[in-house]
């Protein structure tokens, strides 16, 4: 299978000032993510997983180095252009779901399409597709507060996939879910990866998630210490 | 989308929204009411002065100063011949003003003596009782109710008036009070003794002379002829306007304070809402909302408070103010007591312009108060907003 680079991080440093001195959350980190991968950043708390995910998603900027997505150097873009880039190409799944509490499930999923200025008819069609895919049609008019954790995370997944992004970045997506709900979510995400070809990058230290990954990038103290791609036959579960 | 989201956030605020709107609406109602009182006060003072004192404007003899009694020594002139037709047509009325001393009930009072045509129709005060048929040697006079009260005089009472003639000699008149009149303009009452014009002219030896001429409302003012100077109603009302402005200044302090408190409440409400919703802000940014649009979202939310408060104040205010404007407000005491031409019942004046001006002065402030915290928070990087929102 031909490997097409989607995302590249080169010699990235991320420094936070802590108690009067610089703390390197990421140090001289480089790696490449190819299109269609189902990869995960794994490591203990404080290893830099979320920091790296934020940089790759243009939610933050590195102190040194470059991050390229689709050939565009994200760190060189203005805040507005980064927002537009995220709007078009990147989706996020958060540990705490981050659904807008005042919007219904339908409206939460529709939001990225409104930002993309799609016609209402097209939006409705796509939202219905996403909700059906995630078996959420019966919850379309429910408010996030009326959903279970697993349902809320499925809504977040629907919101992430509805705009067909280049990459979906998932930060600890199962951290707040029980085992059964976690497996359900992970199976769904794998299915999206395999059937729709969406590229996934996780940040996790959850063994359940790690078990589903096709590529495991281990971070310790802001540096990649292992980068293990499973052989093709082993990737299927 | 932003409007819908802002509106939903506002409605979801429940108690916070209700309290903020309540404070804002009350402030607007109080402000509108105070402004209407001051406008009503100025309107009433203006109307009363125009009706009872100024008429359609006046011609003053050069050098006449109503606040300087000594100016009356010289400030007299005959009415120019070209204006005589106006006198005959009842469009112009002469008024002769002299200094004098009255001796009511044995007391001595320095007064201003005003000779007026008893048939004048330039001002609404009725001077026809000055035409009363009296025995020879007795001159009819009219006093304002307050002056008569202060001097202890009632209709039919006699008192002496001493005047100084043009030649410098003193003369005296035996006066009989034929009418106590009521005027809401204190200047027409306080220490003013009103006589028939011809009698005063004769007493002071100033035939055909006057101090000022009153133009009937609606009559066209002829060009001024020396030594007469045209004083338009606007010029003559300048002191009334200044008085109203000074009162408005006091009111401005009060409602500025109220607005400051309301804006502070809104600012607090906005700042709290924004800091409480950092995660939502981070999420919106992660979805691709630009910093400017995040700022506008929260600014819009704040502005909606202002708009809703304007709407509620109109909703509550319209019937309430319409009622008050129709029935008037009984102040318990008339302004005349304090030397202000005001009646006991004051009618607040509500105009579309005043309401719009009030709203137009408030909404930009609401915008600023809403914009500032929103602009601060939108400077956060999305990752920071998400991270801080989780805390």
Coordinates of C-alpha atoms in Angstrom, one line a residue:
Chain A
X1 CA 0.0 0.0 0.0
X2 CA 1.3 3.4 -1.0
X3 CA 2.1 5.7 2.0
X4 CA 1.0 9.2 1.5
X5 CA 2.2 11.7 4.2
X6 CA -0.7 13.8 5.6
X7 CA 0.9 15.4 8.5
X8 CA 4.5 16.1 9.4
X9 CA 6.1 17.4 12.6
X10 CA 9.7 18.5 12.3
X11 CA 12.0 19.2 15.2
X12 CA 9.2 20.6 17.3
X13 CA 9.8 22.1 20.7
X14 CA 7.0 23.2 23.0
X15 CA 8.1 25.1 26.1
X16 CA 6.0 26.2 29.1
X17 CA 7.4 28.6 31.7
X18 CA 7.1 26.9 35.0
X19 CA 8.2 28.5 38.3
X20 CA 10.7 30.8 36.6
X21 CA 12.3 28.2 34.3
X22 CA 11.4 26.6 31.0
X23 CA 9.7 23.3 30.9
X24 CA 10.1 21.4 27.7
X25 CA 6.7 19.7 27.1
X26 CA 8.0 18.5 23.7
X27 CA 11.7 18.4 22.7
X28 CA 13.0 18.2 19.2
X29 CA 10.1 15.9 18.2
X30 CA 9.7 14.8 14.6
X31 CA 7.2 12.3 13.1
X32 CA 5.0 11.7 10.1
X33 CA 1.4 10.6 9.9
X34 CA 0.2 9.1 6.7
X35 CA -3.3 9.3 5.2
X36 CA -5.7 6.7 6.5
X37 CA -3.7 5.8 9.6
X38 CA -5.3 4.8 12.9
X39 CA -2.5 5.9 15.2
X40 CA -2.2 6.8 18.8
X41 CA 0.1 8.8 21.0
X42 CA 0.6 6.8 24.1
X43 CA 2.4 7.5 27.3
X44 CA 1.9 8.5 30.9
X45 CA 0.4 11.7 32.1
X46 CA 2.7 14.7 31.4
X47 CA 4.5 12.9 28.5
X48 CA 3.3 15.6 26.0
X49 CA 0.5 13.6 24.2
X50 CA -2.2 16.3 24.5
X51 CA 0.4 19.1 23.8
X52 CA 1.4 17.4 20.6
X53 CA -2.2 16.8 19.6
X54 CA -3.0 20.5 20.2
X55 CA -0.1 21.5 18.0
X56 CA -1.0 19.1 15.3
X57 CA -4.6 20.4 15.4
X58 CA -3.5 24.0 15.1
X59 CA -4.9 24.7 18.6
X60 CA -1.5 25.9 19.7
X61 CA 1.8 26.9 18.2
X62 CA 5.2 25.3 18.8
X63 CA 8.1 27.4 20.1
X64 CA 10.4 25.8 17.5
X65 CA 10.0 23.5 14.5
X66 CA 7.3 23.2 11.9
X67 CA 4.1 21.3 11.6
X68 CA 2.8 20.6 8.1
X69 CA -0.7 19.4 7.3
X70 CA -1.6 18.9 3.6
X71 CA 1.6 20.8 2.7
X72 CA 0.6 23.9 4.7
X73 CA 2.9 25.0 7.6
X74 CA 0.3 25.4 10.4
X75 CA 2.7 27.2 12.7
X76 CA 3.2 29.9 10.1
X77 CA -0.4 30.7 9.7
X78 CA -2.2 33.6 11.5
X79 CA -4.7 32.7 14.2
X80 CA -7.6 33.4 11.7
X81 CA -6.1 31.2 9.0
X82 CA -5.5 28.5 11.5
X83 CA -9.2 28.7 12.5
X84 CA -10.2 28.4 8.8
X85 CA -7.8 25.5 8.4
X86 CA -9.3 23.7 11.3
X87 CA -12.8 24.4 10.0
X88 CA -12.0 22.8 6.7
X89 CA -9.6 20.0 7.4
X90 CA -9.4 19.0 11.1
X91 CA -11.9 17.5 13.6
X92 CA -11.6 16.9 17.3
X93 CA -13.0 14.4 19.7
X94 CA -12.5 15.4 23.3
X95 CA -12.4 13.5 26.5
X96 CA -15.3 15.6 27.9
X97 CA -17.3 15.5 24.6
X98 CA -17.5 19.3 24.6
X99 CA -21.0 19.4 23.1
X100 CA -22.7 22.8 23.3
X101 CA -25.2 22.3 26.1
X102 CA -27.9 24.5 24.7
X103 CA -28.0 22.9 21.2
X104 CA -29.8 19.7 20.4
X105 CA -27.9 16.7 19.1
X106 CA -28.9 17.6 15.6
X107 CA -27.7 21.2 16.0
X108 CA -24.4 20.1 17.6
X109 CA -23.7 17.9 14.6
X110 CA -24.8 20.6 12.2
X111 CA -22.5 23.3 13.6
X112 CA -19.4 22.4 11.6
X113 CA -21.4 22.5 8.4
X114 CA -22.9 25.9 9.3
X115 CA -19.4 27.2 9.7
X116 CA -18.6 25.7 6.3
X117 CA -21.6 27.7 5.0
X118 CA -23.3 24.7 3.4
X119 CA -26.9 25.0 2.3
X120 CA -29.5 23.9 4.8
X121 CA -30.7 21.1 2.6
X122 CA -27.1 19.7 2.3
X123 CA -26.5 20.1 6.0
X124 CA -29.7 18.3 6.9
X125 CA -28.7 15.4 4.6
X126 CA -25.2 15.1 6.0
X127 CA -26.3 15.3 9.6
X128 CA -28.9 12.6 9.1
X129 CA -26.3 10.4 7.5
X130 CA -23.9 10.9 10.4
X131 CA -26.6 10.3 13.0
X132 CA -27.9 7.2 11.2
X133 CA -24.3 5.9 11.0
X134 CA -23.9 6.3 14.7
X135 CA -27.5 5.1 15.5
X136 CA -28.4 8.4 17.0
X137 CA -31.5 9.3 14.9
X138 CA -33.8 8.8 17.8
X139 CA -31.8 11.3 19.9
X140 CA -31.7 14.0 17.2
X141 CA -33.8 16.5 19.2
X142 CA -32.4 15.6 22.6
X143 CA -30.1 18.0 24.5
X144 CA -26.6 16.8 25.6
X145 CA -27.8 16.7 29.2
X146 CA -30.3 14.0 28.3
X147 CA -27.6 11.7 26.9
X148 CA -25.5 9.0 28.5
X149 CA -21.7 9.4 28.3
X150 CA -21.5 6.9 25.5
X151 CA -24.2 8.6 23.6
X152 CA -22.7 12.0 24.1
X153 CA -19.3 10.7 22.8
X154 CA -21.1 9.3 19.7
X155 CA -22.6 12.7 19.1
X156 CA -19.1 14.2 19.3
X157 CA -17.9 11.6 16.8
X158 CA -20.8 12.4 14.5
X159 CA -19.9 16.1 14.8
X160 CA -16.3 15.2 14.0
X161 CA -17.0 13.0 10.9
X162 CA -19.9 15.1 9.4
X163 CA -17.6 17.4 7.5
X164 CA -15.4 14.6 6.2
X165 CA -12.2 16.1 7.6
X166 CA -8.7 15.1 6.5
X167 CA -7.8 14.1 10.1
X168 CA -9.7 13.4 13.3
X169 CA -7.7 14.1 16.5
X170 CA -9.1 12.3 19.5
X171 CA -7.9 13.3 23.0
X172 CA -8.5 10.5 25.5
X173 CA -11.9 9.7 23.9
X174 CA -12.8 6.9 26.3
X175 CA -11.5 8.4 29.5
X176 CA -15.0 9.1 30.8
X177 CA -16.7 6.0 29.6
X178 CA -17.2 2.5 31.0
X179 CA -15.7 -0.5 29.4
X180 CA -18.6 -1.5 27.3
X181 CA -19.2 2.1 26.0
X182 CA -15.5 2.4 25.3
X183 CA -15.4 -0.7 23.1
X184 CA -18.5 0.5 21.3
X185 CA -16.9 3.9 20.6
X186 CA -13.6 2.4 19.5
X187 CA -15.3 -0.1 17.2
X188 CA -17.2 2.8 15.6
X189 CA -14.1 4.8 15.2
X190 CA -12.2 1.9 13.6
X191 CA -15.2 1.4 11.3
X192 CA -15.1 5.0 10.2
X193 CA -11.4 4.6 9.5
X194 CA -11.8 1.5 7.5
X195 CA -15.0 2.3 5.6
X196 CA -14.6 6.1 5.1
X197 CA -10.8 6.2 5.1
X198 CA -10.6 8.9 7.8
X199 CA -7.2 9.4 9.4
X200 CA -7.2 9.2 13.2
X201 CA -4.6 10.2 15.7
X202 CA -5.4 9.5 19.4
X203 CA -3.8 10.6 22.6
X204 CA -4.4 7.9 25.2
X205 CA -3.0 5.9 28.0
X206 CA -6.0 3.6 28.1
X207 CA -5.2 0.0 27.3
X208 CA -8.6 -0.5 25.6
X209 CA -7.7 2.2 23.1
X210 CA -4.2 1.0 22.6
X211 CA -5.5 -2.4 21.7
X212 CA -7.4 -0.9 18.7
X213 CA -4.5 1.1 17.3
X214 CA -2.7 0.2 14.1
X215 CA 0.3 2.4 15.0
X216 CA 1.5 3.2 18.5
X217 CA 3.8 6.2 19.1
X218 CA 5.1 6.2 22.6
X219 CA 6.0 9.5 24.2
X220 CA 8.1 10.0 27.3
X221 CA 9.1 13.4 28.6
X222 CA 8.2 15.1 25.4
X223 CA 10.1 12.8 23.1
X224 CA 9.1 9.8 20.9
X225 CA 10.7 6.7 22.4
X226 CA 8.9 4.0 20.3
X227 CA 7.0 4.2 17.0
X228 CA 5.5 0.8 16.3
X229 CA 3.4 0.1 13.3
X230 CA 1.7 -3.3 13.4
X231 CA 2.1 -5.6 10.4
X232 CA -1.0 -5.4 8.1
X233 CA -2.6 -8.8 9.1
X234 CA -2.4 -7.8 12.8
X235 CA -4.1 -4.5 12.3
X236 CA -7.5 -6.1 11.9
X237 CA -9.2 -7.2 15.1
Chain B
X1 CA -25.8 31.3 13.8
X2 CA -24.1 33.7 16.2
X3 CA -27.4 35.4 16.9
X4 CA -29.2 32.1 17.6
X5 CA -26.4 31.0 19.9
X6 CA -26.2 34.3 21.7
X7 CA -30.0 34.4 22.2
X8 CA -30.0 30.8 23.5
X9 CA -27.2 31.5 25.9
X10 CA -29.0 34.6 27.1
X11 CA -32.3 32.7 27.7
X12 CA -30.4 29.8 29.4
X13 CA -29.0 32.3 31.9
X14 CA -32.4 32.2 33.7
X15 CA -32.0 34.0 37.0
X16 CA -28.8 35.8 36.0
X17 CA -30.5 37.0 32.8
X18 CA -33.7 38.0 34.7
X19 CA -31.7 40.0 37.3
X20 CA -29.5 41.7 34.8
X21 CA -32.5 42.6 32.6
X22 CA -34.4 43.8 35.7
X23 CA -31.7 46.2 36.8
X24 CA -31.2 47.5 33.2
X25 CA -34.9 47.9 32.6
X26 CA -35.4 49.8 35.8
X27 CA -32.5 52.0 35.1
X28 CA -33.9 52.8 31.7
X29 CA -37.4 53.5 33.2
X30 CA -36.0 55.8 35.8
X31 CA -33.9 57.6 33.2
X32 CA -36.8 58.0 30.8
X33 CA -39.0 59.2 33.7
X34 CA -36.4 61.7 35.0
X35 CA -35.7 63.0 31.5
X36 CA -39.4 63.4 30.8
X37 CA -39.8 65.3 34.1
X38 CA -37.1 67.7 33.1
X39 CA -38.4 68.1 29.6
X40 CA -41.9 68.5 31.0
X41 CA -40.6 71.1 33.4
X42 CA -38.9 73.1 30.7
X43 CA -41.9 72.8 28.4
X44 CA -44.2 74.1 31.2
X45 CA -41.9 76.9 32.2
X46 CA -41.6 77.9 28.5
X47 CA -45.3 77.8 27.9
X48 CA -46.2 79.7 31.0
X49 CA -43.6 82.4 30.3
X50 CA -44.7 82.8 26.7
X51 CA -48.4 83.0 27.7
X52 CA -48.0 85.2 30.7
X53 CA -44.9 87.2 30.2
X54 CA -43.1 87.1 26.8
X55 CA -45.9 86.9 24.3
X56 CA -44.6 86.6 20.7
X57 CA -41.4 88.5 21.5
X58 CA -40.6 92.0 22.8
X59 CA -39.0 95.2 21.8
X60 CA -36.9 96.7 24.5
X61 CA -35.6 100.2 24.7
X62 CA -31.9 100.4 24.5
X63 CA -30.3 100.1 27.9
X64 CA -33.2 98.4 29.5
X65 CA -32.1 95.7 31.9
X66 CA -34.8 93.9 33.8
X67 CA -32.4 93.1 36.6
X68 CA -31.1 96.6 37.0
X69 CA -33.7 99.0 38.5
X70 CA -31.5 102.0 37.7
X71 CA -31.7 101.3 34.0
X72 CA -35.4 102.3 34.3
X73 CA -34.3 105.9 34.8
X74 CA -33.3 106.2 31.1
X75 CA -34.8 103.2 29.4
X76 CA -38.0 104.8 28.1
X77 CA -38.9 105.8 24.5
X78 CA -41.9 106.6 22.4
X79 CA -43.2 104.0 20.0
X80 CA -42.0 104.8 16.4
X81 CA -44.7 106.1 14.1
X82 CA -44.5 103.2 11.6
X83 CA -45.5 100.8 14.4
X84 CA -48.7 102.8 15.4
X85 CA -50.9 100.8 13.1
X86 CA -49.7 97.6 14.9
X87 CA -50.8 99.3 18.2
X88 CA -54.2 100.1 16.8
X89 CA -54.6 96.5 15.3
X90 CA -53.8 95.0 18.7
X91 CA -50.7 93.3 17.5
X92 CA -48.3 95.4 19.7
X93 CA -48.8 96.5 23.3
X94 CA -46.8 99.1 25.2
X95 CA -45.6 98.5 28.7
X96 CA -44.1 101.3 30.8
X97 CA -42.0 100.2 33.8
X98 CA -41.0 102.5 36.6
X99 CA -39.5 102.3 40.1
X100 CA -41.8 103.2 42.9
X101 CA -42.5 102.8 46.6
X102 CA -45.7 101.3 47.9
X103 CA -47.1 101.8 51.4
X104 CA -49.5 99.0 52.0
X105 CA -50.9 98.9 55.6
X106 CA -48.3 101.4 56.6
X107 CA -45.3 99.4 55.5
X108 CA -42.8 100.5 52.9
X109 CA -42.2 98.3 49.8
X110 CA -39.9 99.0 46.9
X111 CA -41.8 98.0 43.8
X112 CA -41.7 97.9 40.1
X113 CA -44.7 99.8 38.7
X114 CA -46.0 98.5 35.4
X115 CA -48.4 100.5 33.2
X116 CA -50.3 98.2 30.9
X117 CA -53.1 98.7 28.4
X118 CA -56.0 97.0 30.2
X119 CA -57.3 95.6 26.9
X120 CA -54.1 94.0 25.9
X121 CA -54.4 90.5 24.5
X122 CA -50.7 89.8 24.0
X123 CA -50.4 87.8 27.3
X124 CA -53.1 85.8 28.9
X125 CA -53.3 87.8 32.1
X126 CA -56.6 89.7 32.3
X127 CA -56.0 93.3 33.1
X128 CA -59.6 94.6 32.4
X129 CA -60.2 95.2 36.1
X130 CA -57.9 98.1 35.6
X131 CA -60.8 99.8 33.7
X132 CA -62.9 99.9 36.9
X133 CA -64.9 103.1 37.3
X134 CA -63.6 104.6 40.5
X135 CA -64.1 108.0 42.2
X136 CA -61.8 110.8 41.1
X137 CA -58.4 110.8 42.7
X138 CA -58.3 107.0 43.1
X139 CA -56.5 104.8 40.6
X140 CA -57.3 101.1 40.0
X141 CA -54.5 98.7 40.5
X142 CA -53.9 95.0 40.3
X143 CA -51.5 92.8 42.3
X144 CA -50.4 89.3 42.0
X145 CA -52.0 87.0 44.5
X146 CA -48.7 86.4 46.3
X147 CA -47.8 90.1 46.6
X148 CA -51.3 90.9 47.8
X149 CA -51.1 88.1 50.3
X150 CA -47.7 89.2 51.5
X151 CA -48.8 92.8 51.9
X152 CA -52.1 91.8 53.5
X153 CA -54.2 93.4 50.9
X154 CA -57.6 92.3 49.6
X155 CA -59.8 93.6 46.8
X156 CA -61.1 97.0 47.6
X157 CA -58.2 98.0 49.9
X158 CA -56.4 101.3 49.4
X159 CA -52.7 102.0 49.5
X160 CA -50.4 104.7 48.4
X161 CA -47.8 104.6 45.7
X162 CA -44.9 107.0 45.4
X163 CA -43.3 107.6 42.0
X164 CA -40.6 109.8 40.7
X165 CA -41.6 111.8 37.6
X166 CA -39.4 112.5 34.5
X167 CA -38.5 115.8 35.9
X168 CA -37.2 114.3 39.1
X169 CA -40.0 115.4 41.4
X170 CA -42.0 112.9 43.5
X171 CA -45.6 112.3 43.0
X172 CA -48.0 109.9 44.7
X173 CA -51.1 108.0 43.7
X174 CA -53.9 106.7 45.8
X175 CA -54.5 103.1 44.6
X176 CA -57.3 100.7 45.1
X177 CA -56.9 97.0 44.6
X178 CA -59.4 96.0 42.0
X179 CA -58.2 92.4 41.4
X180 CA -55.7 89.9 42.8
X181 CA -54.6 87.9 39.8
X182 CA -52.9 84.5 39.7
X183 CA -49.8 84.1 37.6
X184 CA -47.6 81.1 37.5
X185 CA -44.7 83.4 36.5
X186 CA -43.3 84.8 39.7
X187 CA -41.8 87.8 37.8
X188 CA -45.3 89.0 37.0
X189 CA -46.3 88.9 40.7
X190 CA -43.4 89.6 43.0
X191 CA -43.3 93.3 44.0
X192 CA -45.1 94.3 40.8
X193 CA -47.8 96.9 40.9
X194 CA -50.0 97.0 37.8
X195 CA -51.6 100.3 36.7
X196 CA -53.5 101.4 33.6
X197 CA -50.8 102.7 31.2
X198 CA -52.3 106.1 30.7
X199 CA -52.5 106.7 34.5
X200 CA -48.8 105.8 35.0
X201 CA -47.7 107.9 32.0
X202 CA -49.6 110.8 33.4
X203 CA -48.2 110.4 36.9
X204 CA -44.6 110.2 35.8
X205 CA -44.9 112.7 32.9
X206 CA -44.0 110.4 30.2
X207 CA -46.7 110.7 27.6
X208 CA -46.4 108.2 24.7
X209 CA -43.4 106.5 26.3
X210 CA -42.9 102.8 27.0
X211 CA -40.1 100.6 28.3
X212 CA -41.0 97.6 26.3
X213 CA -43.4 96.5 23.6
X214 CA -45.1 93.1 23.6
X215 CA -45.8 91.6 20.2
X216 CA -48.9 89.4 20.0
X217 CA -48.1 85.8 19.2
X218 CA -48.5 85.1 15.5
X219 CA -48.0 88.7 14.5
X220 CA -45.0 89.4 12.2
X221 CA -42.3 91.3 14.0
X222 CA -41.4 94.5 12.1
X223 CA -37.7 95.3 11.8
X224 CA -36.3 97.0 14.9
X225 CA -36.1 100.8 14.9
X226 CA -33.7 102.6 17.2
X227 CA -33.8 102.9 20.1
X228 CA -35.8 99.7 20.2
X229 CA -34.1 96.4 20.2
X230 CA -35.9 93.2 19.1
X231 CA -35.8 90.4 21.8
X232 CA -37.1 87.2 20.3
X233 CA -38.9 84.6 22.4
X234 CA -35.8 82.4 22.1
X235 CA -33.6 85.1 23.6
X236 CA -36.0 85.9 26.3
X237 CA -36.3 82.2 27.2
X238 CA -32.6 81.7 27.5
X239 CA -32.6 81.9 31.3
X240 CA -35.4 79.3 31.5
X241 CA -33.4 77.0 29.2
X242 CA -30.3 77.5 31.4
X243 CA -32.3 76.8 34.5
X244 CA -33.7 73.6 32.9
X245 CA -30.2 72.6 31.9
X246 CA -28.9 73.0 35.4
X247 CA -31.7 70.8 36.7
X248 CA -30.9 68.3 34.0
X249 CA -27.3 68.3 35.1
X250 CA -28.4 67.2 38.6
X251 CA -30.6 64.5 37.0
X252 CA -27.7 63.4 34.7
X253 CA -25.6 62.7 37.8
X254 CA -28.4 60.5 39.2
X255 CA -29.0 58.4 36.1
X256 CA -25.3 58.3 35.2
X257 CA -24.8 56.6 38.5
X258 CA -27.7 54.2 37.9
X259 CA -26.3 53.4 34.5
X260 CA -22.9 52.9 35.9
X261 CA -24.3 50.3 38.3
X262 CA -26.3 48.6 35.5
X263 CA -23.3 48.5 33.3
X264 CA -21.2 47.1 36.1
X265 CA -23.9 44.4 36.6
X266 CA -23.7 43.6 32.9
X267 CA -20.0 43.6 32.9
X268 CA -19.9 41.2 35.9
X269 CA -22.5 39.0 34.3
X270 CA -20.6 39.0 31.0
X271 CA -17.2 38.4 32.6
X272 CA -18.5 35.6 34.7
X273 CA -20.3 34.0 31.8
X274 CA -17.3 34.2 29.6
X275 CA -14.9 32.7 32.2
X276 CA -17.4 30.0 33.0
X277 CA -17.7 29.1 29.4
X278 CA -14.1 28.9 28.4
X279 CA -14.5 25.3 27.4
X280 CA -17.3 26.2 25.1
X281 CA -15.1 29.0 23.6
X282 CA -12.3 26.5 23.1
X283 CA -14.7 24.1 21.4
X284 CA -16.0 26.7 19.1
X285 CA -12.5 27.7 18.2
X286 CA -11.6 24.1 17.6
X287 CA -14.5 23.8 15.3
X288 CA -13.1 26.7 13.3
X289 CA -14.7 29.8 14.7
X290 CA -12.3 32.7 14.4
X291 CA -11.3 34.9 17.4
X292 CA -13.3 37.8 15.9
X293 CA -16.4 35.7 15.7
X294 CA -16.0 34.5 19.3
X295 CA -15.7 38.1 20.3
X296 CA -18.8 39.0 18.4
X297 CA -20.7 36.1 19.8
X298 CA -20.2 37.3 23.4
X299 CA -20.6 41.0 22.4
X300 CA -23.9 40.2 20.8
X301 CA -25.0 38.4 23.9
X302 CA -24.3 41.5 26.0
X303 CA -25.9 43.8 23.4
X304 CA -29.0 41.6 23.5
X305 CA -29.3 42.5 27.2
X306 CA -29.4 46.1 26.2
X307 CA -31.9 45.6 23.4
X308 CA -34.2 43.5 25.6
X309 CA -34.0 46.0 28.4
X310 CA -34.9 48.7 25.8
X311 CA -37.8 46.6 24.7
X312 CA -39.1 45.8 28.2
X313 CA -38.7 49.5 29.3
X314 CA -40.9 50.4 26.3
X315 CA -43.4 47.7 27.1
X316 CA -43.7 48.7 30.7
X317 CA -43.1 52.4 30.1
X318 CA -45.5 53.1 27.3
X319 CA -48.7 52.5 29.3
X320 CA -47.3 53.8 32.5
X321 CA -45.8 57.0 31.0
X322 CA -48.9 57.6 28.9
X323 CA -51.0 57.6 32.1
X324 CA -48.6 59.9 34.0
X325 CA -48.3 62.2 31.0
X326 CA -52.1 62.5 30.9
X327 CA -52.8 62.9 34.6
X328 CA -49.7 64.8 35.5
X329 CA -47.8 64.6 38.8
X330 CA -48.9 66.5 41.8
X331 CA -45.7 67.9 43.3
X332 CA -47.5 69.0 46.4
X333 CA -46.1 72.5 46.1
X334 CA -45.8 74.8 43.1
X335 CA -42.5 76.0 41.7
X336 CA -43.7 79.6 42.0
X337 CA -42.9 79.3 45.7
X338 CA -39.3 79.0 44.7
X339 CA -39.4 81.6 42.1
X340 CA -39.8 79.1 39.2
X341 CA -42.6 79.4 36.8
X342 CA -44.0 76.0 37.5
X343 CA -47.5 74.8 38.5
X344 CA -48.3 72.3 41.3
X345 CA -49.1 69.6 38.7
X346 CA -46.2 68.8 36.4
X347 CA -46.8 67.0 33.2
X348 CA -43.9 64.8 32.2
X349 CA -43.1 65.1 28.5
X350 CA -42.3 61.9 26.6
X351 CA -41.1 62.3 23.0
X352 CA -39.9 59.7 20.6
X353 CA -36.7 61.7 20.2
X354 CA -36.1 61.6 24.0
X355 CA -36.7 57.9 24.1
X356 CA -34.5 57.2 21.1
X357 CA -31.7 59.5 22.5
X358 CA -31.8 57.6 25.8
X359 CA -31.5 54.3 24.0
X360 CA -28.9 55.6 21.6
X361 CA -26.7 56.8 24.5
X362 CA -27.0 53.5 26.4
X363 CA -26.5 51.0 23.6
X364 CA -22.9 52.0 22.7
X365 CA -21.9 51.7 26.3
X366 CA -23.6 48.3 26.5
X367 CA -21.6 47.4 23.4
X368 CA -18.3 48.5 25.0
X369 CA -19.0 46.7 28.3
X370 CA -19.8 43.5 26.4
X371 CA -17.0 43.8 23.9
X372 CA -14.2 44.3 26.4
X373 CA -14.3 41.0 28.3
X374 CA -15.1 39.1 25.1
X375 CA -12.1 40.6 23.3
X376 CA -9.9 39.7 26.3
X377 CA -11.0 36.0 26.3
X378 CA -10.9 35.6 22.5
X379 CA -7.1 36.3 22.7
X380 CA -6.6 33.0 24.3
X381 CA -5.3 30.2 22.1
X382 CA -7.9 27.5 21.6
X383 CA -5.7 25.0 23.5
X384 CA -5.6 27.4 26.5
X385 CA -9.3 27.9 26.5
X386 CA -9.9 24.2 26.4
X387 CA -7.4 23.5 29.1
X388 CA -8.6 26.3 31.4
X389 CA -12.2 25.3 30.7
X390 CA -11.6 21.9 32.1
X391 CA -10.3 23.2 35.4

